Structure formats: C-alpha cells, structure tokens
Coordinates of N, CA, C and O in Angstrom, one line a residue:
F1 N 16.1 -114.9 -111.0 CA 16.4 -115.5 -109.7 C 16.3 -114.4 -108.6 O 16.1 -114.8 -107.4
Q2 N 16.6 -113.2 -108.9 CA 16.6 -112.2 -107.8 C 15.3 -112.0 -107.1 O 15.2 -111.8 -105.9
R3 N 14.2 -112.1 -107.9 CA 12.9 -112.0 -107.3 C 12.6 -113.1 -106.3 O 12.0 -112.9 -105.3
N4 N 13.0 -114.4 -106.7 CA 12.8 -115.5 -105.8 C 13.7 -115.6 -104.6 O 13.4 -116.2 -103.6
N5 N 14.9 -115.1 -104.7 CA 15.9 -115.2 -103.7 C 16.7 -113.9 -103.6 O 17.9 -113.9 -104.0
P6 N 16.1 -112.8 -103.2 CA 16.8 -111.5 -103.2 C 18.1 -111.4 -102.4 O 18.9 -110.6 -102.8
T7 N 18.3 -112.2 -101.4 CA 19.5 -112.1 -100.6 C 20.7 -112.8 -101.2 O 21.8 -112.3 -101.3
F8 N 20.4 -114.0 -101.7 CA 21.6 -114.9 -102.1 C 21.6 -115.1 -103.6 O 22.4 -115.9 -104.1
F9 N 20.8 -114.5 -104.5 CA 20.7 -114.8 -105.9 C 22.1 -114.7 -106.6 O 22.3 -115.4 -107.6
D10 N 22.9 -113.8 -106.2 CA 24.2 -113.6 -106.9 C 25.4 -114.1 -106.1 O 26.6 -113.7 -106.4
F11 N 25.2 -114.8 -105.1 CA 26.3 -115.3 -104.2 C 26.9 -116.6 -104.9 O 26.3 -117.3 -105.6
S12 N 28.2 -116.8 -104.7 CA 28.9 -118.1 -105.1 C 28.6 -119.1 -104.0 O 28.7 -118.7 -102.8
L13 N 28.3 -120.3 -104.4 CA 28.0 -121.3 -103.4 C 29.1 -122.4 -103.4 O 29.4 -123.0 -104.4
I14 N 29.6 -122.8 -102.2 CA 30.4 -123.9 -102.0 C 29.5 -124.9 -101.1 O 29.2 -124.6 -100.0
Y15 N 29.1 -126.0 -101.7 CA 28.3 -127.0 -101.0 C 29.2 -128.1 -100.6 O 29.8 -128.8 -101.5
V16 N 29.3 -128.4 -99.3 CA 30.1 -129.5 -98.8 C 29.2 -130.7 -98.4 O 28.5 -130.6 -97.5
P17 N 29.3 -131.8 -99.2 CA 28.4 -132.9 -98.9 C 29.0 -133.8 -97.8 O 30.2 -133.7 -97.4
Y18 N 28.1 -134.6 -97.2 CA 28.5 -135.6 -96.3 C 29.5 -136.5 -97.0 O 29.2 -136.9 -98.2
C19 N 30.6 -136.9 -96.4 CA 31.6 -137.6 -97.2 C 32.2 -138.8 -96.4 O 32.2 -139.9 -96.9
D20 N 32.8 -138.5 -95.3 CA 33.7 -139.5 -94.7 C 33.3 -140.0 -93.3 O 34.1 -140.7 -92.7
G21 N 32.2 -139.5 -92.7 CA 31.8 -139.9 -91.4 C 32.4 -139.1 -90.3 O 31.9 -139.2 -89.1
T22 N 33.4 -138.3 -90.6 CA 34.0 -137.4 -89.5 C 34.0 -135.9 -89.9 O 34.7 -135.1 -89.3
S23 N 33.1 -135.6 -90.8 CA 33.0 -134.2 -91.3 C 34.4 -133.6 -91.7 O 34.7 -132.6 -91.3
L24 N 35.1 -134.5 -92.4 CA 36.4 -134.1 -93.0 C 37.4 -133.7 -91.9 O 38.3 -132.8 -92.1
S25 N 37.4 -134.4 -90.8 CA 38.3 -134.2 -89.7 C 39.2 -135.4 -89.3 O 40.0 -135.3 -88.4
G26 N 38.9 -136.5 -89.9 CA 39.7 -137.7 -89.6 C 41.2 -137.5 -89.9 O 41.5 -136.9 -91.0
R27 N 42.1 -138.1 -89.1 CA 43.5 -137.8 -89.3 C 44.3 -139.1 -89.0 O 45.5 -139.0 -88.7
R28 N 43.8 -140.3 -89.2 CA 44.5 -141.5 -88.9 C 45.4 -141.8 -90.1 O 45.0 -141.8 -91.2
N29 N 46.7 -142.2 -89.8 CA 47.6 -142.6 -90.8 C 47.5 -144.1 -91.1 O 48.1 -144.6 -92.0
T30 N 46.8 -144.8 -90.3 CA 46.7 -146.3 -90.5 C 45.2 -146.6 -90.6 O 44.3 -145.8 -90.3
T31 N 44.9 -147.8 -91.1 CA 43.5 -148.2 -91.2 C 43.0 -148.7 -89.9 O 43.7 -149.2 -89.0
V32 N 41.7 -148.6 -89.7 CA 40.9 -149.2 -88.6 C 39.9 -150.2 -89.2 O 39.0 -149.7 -89.9
S33 N 40.1 -151.4 -89.0 CA 39.3 -152.5 -89.6 C 39.1 -152.3 -91.1 O 38.1 -152.4 -91.7
G34 N 40.2 -151.9 -91.8 CA 40.2 -151.7 -93.2 C 39.7 -150.4 -93.7 O 39.7 -150.1 -94.9
L35 N 39.3 -149.5 -92.8 CA 38.8 -148.2 -93.2 C 39.9 -147.1 -92.9 O 40.6 -147.2 -91.9
Y36 N 40.0 -146.2 -93.9 CA 40.8 -145.0 -93.7 C 40.0 -143.9 -93.2 O 38.9 -143.7 -93.6
F37 N 40.6 -143.1 -92.3 CA 39.9 -141.9 -91.7 C 40.9 -140.8 -92.0 O 41.6 -140.3 -91.2
R38 N 40.8 -140.3 -93.3 CA 41.7 -139.2 -93.7 C 40.9 -138.1 -94.3 O 41.2 -137.5 -95.3
G39 N 39.8 -137.7 -93.6 CA 38.9 -136.6 -94.0 C 39.7 -135.3 -94.1 O 39.4 -134.5 -94.9
A40 N 40.7 -135.1 -93.2 CA 41.4 -133.8 -93.3 C 42.1 -133.7 -94.6 O 42.3 -132.6 -95.1
D41 N 42.6 -134.8 -95.2 CA 43.2 -134.8 -96.5 C 42.2 -134.4 -97.6 O 42.5 -133.7 -98.5
I42 N 40.9 -134.9 -97.4 CA 39.9 -134.6 -98.4 C 39.6 -133.1 -98.3 O 39.4 -132.5 -99.3
L43 N 39.6 -132.6 -97.1 CA 39.3 -131.1 -96.9 C 40.4 -130.3 -97.7 O 40.1 -129.4 -98.4
E44 N 41.7 -130.7 -97.5 CA 42.7 -130.0 -98.1 C 42.6 -130.1 -99.7 O 42.9 -129.1 -100.4
A45 N 42.2 -131.3 -100.2 CA 42.1 -131.5 -101.6 C 40.9 -130.6 -102.1 O 41.0 -130.0 -103.2
L46 N 39.8 -130.5 -101.3 CA 38.7 -129.7 -101.7 C 39.1 -128.2 -101.8 O 38.8 -127.5 -102.8
I47 N 39.8 -127.7 -100.8 CA 40.3 -126.3 -100.8 C 41.2 -126.1 -102.0 O 41.1 -125.1 -102.8
F48 N 42.1 -127.0 -102.3 CA 43.1 -126.9 -103.4 C 42.3 -126.9 -104.7 O 42.6 -126.0 -105.6
E49 N 41.3 -127.8 -104.9 CA 40.6 -127.8 -106.1 C 39.8 -126.5 -106.3 O 39.8 -125.9 -107.4
L50 N 39.1 -126.0 -105.3 CA 38.3 -124.8 -105.4 C 39.2 -123.6 -105.7 O 38.9 -122.8 -106.6
K51 N 40.4 -123.6 -105.1 CA 41.3 -122.5 -105.3 C 41.9 -122.4 -106.7 O 42.1 -121.3 -107.2
H52 N 42.1 -123.6 -107.3 CA 42.7 -123.6 -108.6 C 41.8 -123.8 -109.7 O 42.2 -123.8 -110.9
T53 N 40.5 -123.9 -109.5 CA 39.5 -124.0 -110.6 C 38.5 -122.9 -110.6 O 37.9 -122.7 -111.7
L54 N 38.3 -122.2 -109.5 CA 37.3 -121.2 -109.5 C 38.0 -119.8 -109.2 O 39.1 -119.8 -108.7
H55 N 37.3 -118.8 -109.4 CA 37.9 -117.5 -109.1 C 37.2 -116.9 -107.8 O 36.7 -115.7 -107.9
L56 N 37.1 -117.6 -106.8 CA 36.4 -117.2 -105.6 C 36.9 -116.0 -104.9 O 36.1 -115.2 -104.4
P57 N 38.2 -115.7 -104.9 CA 38.6 -114.4 -104.3 C 38.1 -113.2 -105.0 O 38.0 -112.1 -104.4
Q58 N 37.7 -113.3 -106.2 CA 37.1 -112.2 -106.9 C 35.6 -112.1 -106.7 O 34.9 -111.1 -107.1
A59 N 35.0 -113.1 -106.1 CA 33.5 -113.1 -105.8 C 33.2 -112.1 -104.8 O 34.0 -111.9 -103.8
S60 N 32.0 -111.5 -104.9 CA 31.7 -110.5 -103.9 C 31.2 -111.1 -102.6 O 31.4 -110.7 -101.5
Q61 N 30.4 -112.2 -102.8 CA 29.9 -113.0 -101.6 C 30.0 -114.5 -101.9 O 29.7 -114.9 -103.0
V62 N 30.4 -115.2 -100.9 CA 30.5 -116.7 -101.0 C 29.8 -117.3 -99.8 O 30.0 -116.9 -98.7
V63 N 28.9 -118.3 -100.2 CA 28.2 -119.0 -99.1 C 28.8 -120.4 -99.1 O 29.0 -121.1 -100.1
I64 N 29.1 -120.8 -97.8 CA 29.7 -122.2 -97.6 C 28.6 -122.9 -96.9 O 28.2 -122.5 -95.8
S65 N 28.1 -124.0 -97.5 CA 26.9 -124.7 -96.9 C 27.1 -126.2 -97.0 O 27.9 -126.7 -97.8
G66 N 26.3 -126.9 -96.2 CA 26.2 -128.4 -96.3 C 25.1 -128.8 -95.4 O 24.6 -128.0 -94.6
G67 N 24.7 -130.1 -95.5 CA 23.6 -130.6 -94.7 C 24.0 -131.7 -93.8 O 24.9 -132.5 -94.2
S68 N 23.5 -131.8 -92.6 CA 23.8 -132.8 -91.6 C 25.3 -132.9 -91.3 O 25.9 -131.9 -90.9
A69 N 26.0 -134.0 -91.6 CA 27.4 -134.1 -91.4 C 28.2 -133.1 -92.3 O 29.2 -132.7 -91.9
G70 N 27.6 -132.8 -93.4 CA 28.2 -131.8 -94.3 C 28.1 -130.4 -93.6 O 29.0 -129.6 -93.7
A71 N 27.0 -130.2 -92.8 CA 26.9 -129.0 -92.1 C 27.9 -128.9 -90.9 O 28.4 -127.8 -90.6
S72 N 28.1 -130.0 -90.3 CA 29.2 -130.1 -89.3 C 30.5 -129.7 -89.9 O 31.3 -129.0 -89.2
T73 N 30.8 -130.2 -91.1 CA 32.0 -129.8 -91.8 C 32.1 -128.3 -91.9 O 33.2 -127.7 -91.7
V74 N 31.0 -127.7 -92.3 CA 31.0 -126.2 -92.4 C 31.3 -125.5 -91.1 O 32.1 -124.6 -91.0
L75 N 30.6 -126.0 -90.0 CA 30.9 -125.4 -88.7 C 32.3 -125.6 -88.3 O 33.0 -124.6 -87.8
W76 N 32.9 -126.8 -88.5 CA 34.3 -127.0 -88.0 C 35.3 -126.3 -88.9 O 36.3 -125.9 -88.4
H77 N 35.0 -126.2 -90.2 CA 36.1 -125.8 -91.1 C 35.8 -124.5 -91.9 O 36.6 -124.2 -92.8
A78 N 34.7 -123.8 -91.7 CA 34.5 -122.6 -92.4 C 35.7 -121.6 -92.4 O 36.1 -121.1 -93.4
D79 N 36.2 -121.4 -91.2 CA 37.4 -120.5 -91.1 C 38.6 -121.0 -91.9 O 39.3 -120.3 -92.6
R80 N 38.8 -122.3 -91.9 CA 39.9 -122.9 -92.7 C 39.7 -122.8 -94.2 O 40.6 -122.5 -94.9
I81 N 38.4 -123.0 -94.6 CA 38.1 -122.8 -96.0 C 38.3 -121.4 -96.5 O 38.9 -121.1 -97.5
V82 N 37.8 -120.5 -95.7 CA 37.9 -119.0 -96.0 C 39.4 -118.6 -96.1 O 39.8 -118.0 -97.1
A83 N 40.2 -119.0 -95.1 CA 41.6 -118.7 -95.2 C 42.3 -119.4 -96.4 O 43.1 -118.8 -97.1
G84 N 42.0 -120.7 -96.6 CA 42.6 -121.4 -97.6 C 42.3 -120.9 -99.0 O 43.1 -121.1 -99.9
L85 N 41.1 -120.3 -99.2 CA 40.7 -119.8 -100.5 C 41.2 -118.3 -100.6 O 40.9 -117.7 -101.7
G86 N 41.7 -117.7 -99.6 CA 42.2 -116.3 -99.7 C 41.0 -115.4 -99.7 O 41.1 -114.3 -100.2
L87 N 39.9 -115.8 -99.0 CA 38.8 -114.9 -98.9 C 38.9 -113.9 -97.7 O 39.6 -114.3 -96.8
T88 N 38.3 -112.8 -97.8 CA 38.3 -111.9 -96.6 C 37.2 -112.3 -95.7 O 36.2 -112.9 -96.2
P89 N 37.3 -112.1 -94.4 CA 36.2 -112.5 -93.5 C 34.8 -112.1 -93.9 O 33.9 -112.8 -93.8
G90 N 34.6 -110.8 -94.3 CA 33.3 -110.4 -94.7 C 32.8 -110.8 -96.0 O 31.6 -110.7 -96.4
Q91 N 33.7 -111.5 -96.8 CA 33.3 -112.0 -98.1 C 32.5 -113.3 -98.1 O 31.8 -113.6 -99.0
A92 N 32.6 -114.0 -97.0 CA 32.0 -115.4 -96.9 C 31.1 -115.4 -95.8 O 31.2 -114.8 -94.7
V93 N 30.1 -116.3 -95.9 CA 29.1 -116.6 -94.9 C 28.9 -118.1 -94.8 O 28.9 -118.7 -95.9
A94 N 28.9 -118.7 -93.6 CA 28.6 -120.1 -93.5 C 27.1 -120.3 -93.1 O 26.6 -119.6 -92.3
I95 N 26.5 -121.2 -93.9 CA 25.1 -121.5 -93.6 C 25.0 -123.0 -93.5 O 24.6 -123.7 -94.4
P96 N 25.3 -123.6 -92.3 CA 25.2 -125.1 -92.1 C 23.7 -125.4 -91.8 O 23.0 -124.7 -91.1
D97 N 23.2 -126.5 -92.5 CA 21.8 -126.9 -92.3 C 21.8 -128.2 -91.6 O 22.2 -129.3 -92.1
A98 N 21.3 -128.2 -90.4 CA 21.1 -129.4 -89.5 C 22.3 -130.1 -89.2 O 22.4 -131.4 -89.2
G99 N 23.4 -129.4 -88.7 CA 24.6 -130.0 -88.3 C 25.1 -129.6 -86.9 O 26.2 -130.0 -86.6
F100 N 24.2 -129.0 -86.2 CA 24.5 -128.6 -84.8 C 24.2 -129.7 -83.9 O 23.1 -129.7 -83.2
F101 N 25.0 -130.8 -83.9 CA 24.7 -132.0 -83.0 C 25.1 -131.7 -81.6 O 26.1 -131.0 -81.3
L102 N 24.2 -132.2 -80.7 CA 24.4 -131.9 -79.3 C 24.9 -133.0 -78.5 O 24.6 -134.2 -78.8
D103 N 25.7 -132.8 -77.4 CA 26.2 -133.8 -76.5 C 25.1 -134.0 -75.4 O 25.3 -133.5 -74.3
R104 N 24.0 -134.6 -75.8 CA 22.9 -134.8 -74.9 C 22.3 -136.1 -75.1 O 22.3 -136.7 -76.2
T105 N 21.7 -136.7 -74.0 CA 20.9 -137.9 -74.1 C 19.6 -137.6 -74.9 O 19.2 -136.5 -74.9
D106 N 19.0 -138.7 -75.4 CA 17.7 -138.5 -76.1 C 16.6 -138.4 -75.0 O 16.9 -138.4 -73.8
V107 N 15.4 -138.3 -75.5 CA 14.2 -138.1 -74.6 C 14.1 -139.2 -73.6 O 13.4 -139.1 -72.6
N108 N 14.6 -140.4 -73.9 CA 14.5 -141.6 -73.1 C 15.8 -141.7 -72.1 O 15.9 -142.7 -71.4
G109 N 16.6 -140.7 -72.2 CA 17.8 -140.7 -71.4 C 18.9 -141.6 -71.9 O 19.9 -141.9 -71.2
I110 N 18.8 -142.0 -73.2 CA 19.8 -142.9 -73.8 C 20.9 -142.0 -74.4 O 20.6 -141.1 -75.2
D111 N 22.2 -142.4 -74.2 CA 23.3 -141.7 -74.7 C 23.8 -142.3 -76.0 O 25.0 -142.6 -76.2
C112 N 22.9 -142.6 -76.9 CA 23.3 -143.4 -78.1 C 24.1 -142.5 -79.1 O 25.2 -142.8 -79.4
W113 N 23.4 -141.5 -79.7 CA 24.1 -140.7 -80.7 C 25.4 -140.0 -80.2 O 26.4 -140.1 -80.8
P114 N 25.3 -139.3 -79.1 CA 26.6 -138.7 -78.6 C 27.7 -139.8 -78.3 O 28.9 -139.5 -78.6
N115 N 27.3 -140.9 -77.8 CA 28.3 -142.0 -77.6 C 28.9 -142.4 -78.9 O 30.2 -142.7 -79.0
Q116 N 28.1 -142.5 -79.9 CA 28.7 -142.9 -81.3 C 29.6 -141.8 -81.8 O 30.7 -142.2 -82.4
M117 N 29.3 -140.6 -81.6 CA 30.1 -139.5 -82.0 C 31.4 -139.5 -81.3 O 32.5 -139.3 -81.9
R118 N 31.4 -139.7 -80.0 CA 32.6 -139.8 -79.2 C 33.5 -140.9 -79.6 O 34.7 -140.8 -79.8
S119 N 32.9 -142.1 -79.9 CA 33.6 -143.2 -80.4 C 34.3 -143.0 -81.7 O 35.4 -143.3 -82.0
L120 N 33.5 -142.3 -82.6 CA 34.1 -142.0 -84.0 C 35.2 -141.1 -83.9 O 36.2 -141.2 -84.6
A121 N 35.2 -140.1 -83.0 CA 36.3 -139.2 -82.8 C 37.5 -139.9 -82.4 O 38.6 -139.7 -82.9
A122 N 37.4 -140.9 -81.4 CA 38.5 -141.7 -80.9 C 39.1 -142.5 -82.0 O 40.3 -142.6 -82.2
V123 N 38.2 -143.2 -82.8 CA 38.7 -144.1 -83.8 C 39.4 -143.4 -85.0 O 40.4 -143.9 -85.5
S124 N 38.8 -142.2 -85.4 CA 39.3 -141.5 -86.5 C 40.5 -140.6 -86.3 O 41.1 -140.1 -87.2
G125 N 40.7 -140.2 -85.0 CA 41.7 -139.2 -84.7 C 41.2 -137.8 -85.1 O 42.0 -136.9 -85.3
A126 N 39.9 -137.7 -85.1 CA 39.2 -136.4 -85.6 C 39.6 -135.2 -84.7 O 39.7 -135.4 -83.5
R127 N 39.8 -134.1 -85.3 CA 40.0 -132.8 -84.6 C 39.1 -131.8 -85.4 O 39.1 -131.8 -86.6
G128 N 38.4 -131.0 -84.7 CA 37.5 -130.1 -85.3 C 38.1 -128.8 -85.6 O 39.2 -128.7 -86.1
H129 N 37.5 -127.7 -85.1 CA 37.9 -126.3 -85.4 C 39.3 -126.1 -85.0 O 39.8 -126.6 -84.0
A130 N 40.0 -125.3 -85.8 CA 41.5 -125.1 -85.7 C 41.8 -124.6 -84.3 O 42.9 -125.0 -83.7
R131 N 41.0 -123.8 -83.7 CA 41.4 -123.2 -82.4 C 40.8 -124.1 -81.2 O 41.0 -123.8 -80.0
Y132 N 40.2 -125.2 -81.6 CA 39.6 -126.1 -80.6 C 40.5 -126.6 -79.5 O 40.2 -126.5 -78.3
L133 N 41.7 -127.1 -79.9 CA 42.6 -127.7 -79.0 C 43.3 -126.7 -78.1 O 43.9 -127.1 -77.1
E134 N 43.1 -125.4 -78.4 CA 43.6 -124.4 -77.5 C 42.7 -124.4 -76.2 O 43.2 -124.0 -75.2
R135 N 41.5 -124.8 -76.4 CA 40.5 -124.8 -75.3 C 40.5 -126.1 -74.5 O 40.3 -126.1 -73.3
Y136 N 40.6 -127.2 -75.2 CA 40.5 -128.5 -74.6 C 41.7 -129.4 -74.8 O 42.3 -129.3 -75.9
P137 N 42.1 -130.2 -73.8 CA 43.3 -131.0 -74.0 C 43.0 -132.2 -74.9 O 41.8 -132.5 -75.2
P138 N 44.0 -132.8 -75.5 CA 43.8 -134.0 -76.4 C 43.0 -135.1 -75.8 O 42.3 -135.8 -76.5
T139 N 43.0 -135.2 -74.5 CA 42.1 -136.3 -73.8 C 40.6 -136.0 -74.0 O 39.8 -136.8 -73.8
E140 N 40.3 -134.7 -74.3 CA 38.9 -134.4 -74.6 C 38.6 -134.0 -76.0 O 37.8 -133.2 -76.3
A141 N 39.4 -134.6 -76.9 CA 39.2 -134.4 -78.3 C 37.8 -134.7 -78.8 O 37.4 -134.1 -79.8
W142 N 37.2 -135.6 -78.2 CA 35.8 -136.0 -78.6 C 34.9 -134.8 -78.6 O 33.9 -134.8 -79.3
R143 N 35.1 -133.8 -77.8 CA 34.3 -132.6 -77.8 C 34.2 -131.9 -79.1 O 33.3 -131.2 -79.4
C144 N 35.2 -132.2 -80.0 CA 35.2 -131.5 -81.3 C 34.1 -132.0 -82.2 O 33.8 -131.4 -83.2
M145 N 33.4 -133.0 -81.8 CA 32.3 -133.6 -82.5 C 31.0 -132.8 -82.3 O 30.0 -133.0 -82.9
F146 N 31.0 -131.9 -81.2 CA 29.8 -131.2 -80.8 C 30.0 -129.7 -80.9 O 30.7 -129.1 -80.1
P147 N 29.3 -129.0 -81.8 CA 29.5 -127.6 -82.0 C 29.2 -126.8 -80.7 O 29.8 -125.7 -80.6
E148 N 28.5 -127.3 -79.7 CA 28.2 -126.5 -78.5 C 29.5 -126.2 -77.8 O 29.6 -125.2 -77.0
Y149 N 30.6 -126.9 -78.1 CA 31.8 -126.7 -77.4 C 32.8 -125.8 -78.1 O 33.8 -125.4 -77.6
F150 N 32.5 -125.4 -79.4 CA 33.4 -124.6 -80.2 C 32.7 -123.5 -81.0 O 33.4 -122.7 -81.7
A151 N 31.4 -123.5 -81.1 CA 30.7 -122.5 -82.0 C 31.2 -121.1 -81.7 O 31.2 -120.3 -82.7
D152 N 31.5 -120.8 -80.5 CA 31.9 -119.4 -80.3 C 33.3 -119.1 -80.8 O 33.7 -117.9 -80.8
L153 N 34.0 -120.1 -81.3 CA 35.3 -119.9 -81.8 C 35.3 -119.6 -83.3 O 36.3 -119.2 -83.9
I154 N 34.1 -119.8 -84.0 CA 34.0 -119.6 -85.4 C 34.1 -118.1 -85.7 O 33.3 -117.3 -85.2
S155 N 35.0 -117.7 -86.6 CA 35.1 -116.3 -87.0 C 34.3 -115.9 -88.2 O 33.8 -114.8 -88.3
T156 N 34.1 -116.9 -89.1 CA 33.3 -116.6 -90.3 C 31.8 -116.3 -89.9 O 31.3 -117.0 -89.0
R157 N 31.2 -115.3 -90.5 CA 29.8 -115.1 -90.2 C 29.0 -116.3 -90.4 O 29.2 -117.0 -91.5
T158 N 28.1 -116.7 -89.5 CA 27.5 -118.0 -89.6 C 26.0 -117.8 -89.3 O 25.6 -117.2 -88.3
L159 N 25.2 -118.4 -90.1 CA 23.7 -118.5 -89.9 C 23.4 -120.0 -89.8 O 23.5 -120.8 -90.7
I160 N 23.1 -120.4 -88.6 CA 22.8 -121.8 -88.3 C 21.4 -122.1 -88.6 O 20.5 -121.5 -88.0
V161 N 21.1 -123.1 -89.4 CA 19.8 -123.6 -89.8 C 19.6 -124.9 -89.1 O 20.4 -125.9 -89.4
Q162 N 18.6 -125.0 -88.2 CA 18.4 -126.3 -87.5 C 16.9 -126.5 -87.4 O 16.2 -125.8 -86.7
S163 N 16.4 -127.5 -88.1 CA 15.0 -127.8 -88.3 C 14.4 -128.3 -87.0 O 15.0 -129.1 -86.3
L164 N 13.2 -127.8 -86.7 CA 12.4 -128.4 -85.6 C 12.0 -129.8 -85.8 O 11.7 -130.5 -84.9
Y165 N 12.1 -130.2 -87.0 CA 11.7 -131.6 -87.4 C 12.9 -132.5 -87.6 O 12.8 -133.6 -88.1
D166 N 14.1 -132.1 -87.1 CA 15.3 -133.0 -87.2 C 15.2 -133.9 -86.0 O 15.6 -133.6 -84.9
S167 N 14.7 -135.1 -86.3 CA 14.4 -136.1 -85.2 C 15.6 -136.4 -84.4 O 15.5 -136.7 -83.2
S168 N 16.8 -136.4 -85.0 CA 18.0 -136.8 -84.2 C 18.4 -135.7 -83.1 O 19.0 -136.1 -82.2
E169 N 17.9 -134.5 -83.3 CA 18.3 -133.5 -82.3 C 17.1 -133.0 -81.5 O 17.3 -132.2 -80.6
I170 N 15.9 -133.5 -81.7 CA 14.8 -133.2 -80.9 C 14.9 -134.0 -79.6 O 14.7 -133.6 -78.5

C-alpha cells in the first residue's frame, strides 16, 4: 500500500458517513412531524464507541473523513472528535470531501439550497462547531450550517477537498 499511497498508507481512518440530515448536530428533545433530530447524541455515541473499541490514542496518525453531509460533520466536529478520543492536535488530520456548503444563491439567483439548510437548522436545533456560538448569537444559529462562517475556528489540521464537479456548489 505504501507505493500506491505514500502519505496515508499507515494512518488510522475514521470515516463519518451521512447519517441524520444535520451532520450530527441536531439537538431537539421532541419530535418534529414524527422525526427525531438527535444527531448530537449519535456523535457522542460514535466517540464513545471509537474510544472504547479502538486504540486510537496509540495511533501515530489519524484521518477523520466523510463525504458531503458526512464531510460537514467532519468540519463541524473534528475538534470535538479529537478531544473526545484523547488525541493530540498533531496526531489527527481532518479531510472532509465535498462538505464545504456555501450560503450563496445558485447561478440563477435562487436561494434554494441555503434556504433548506437554514430551515433544517431551525427545525433540528442544530449547532455546529463548539466555538461557533461565541461568535454568533442564537438568533443566527443557522450560520452553523455553512463552514464559511466557522472554518477559521477549526483547530484540527484540515485539508478541504471540494470537487469542481460538485454541482450543488458550482
């Protein structure tokens, strides 16, 4: 494997899949139209499971990755995952793939995707990066859906992968 992937061949990988629609940030204690938005609980269970089944603190390098909404999870929660697993800051790197969603209208001037993201944040009670609310008041919690508002708060080394062919962000 080293010849094919000389940089990451011996890294431990945590892959965070798309799961709950809020990139593991939903915090509603009640249902909304029969749906639960408890992604934050899923995140805590993920960290607990990884911590108690793997020996990640002994790993020399750990990659935290995911795609699309899973990548947003990585952007929002890499610092939380690193801290929860007892990793040192230089031990982990976040590599989110196609999760840097923008608060912008599309090429036709339609505010469809960002409007849906803002609505989902309101319905789910989502909160993003841990230091996010230090910057924005609760009335602007919807901004947590868009990494452009919090990417500079991420402490974990991060390599953002964003395809030129990702039609939702072009």
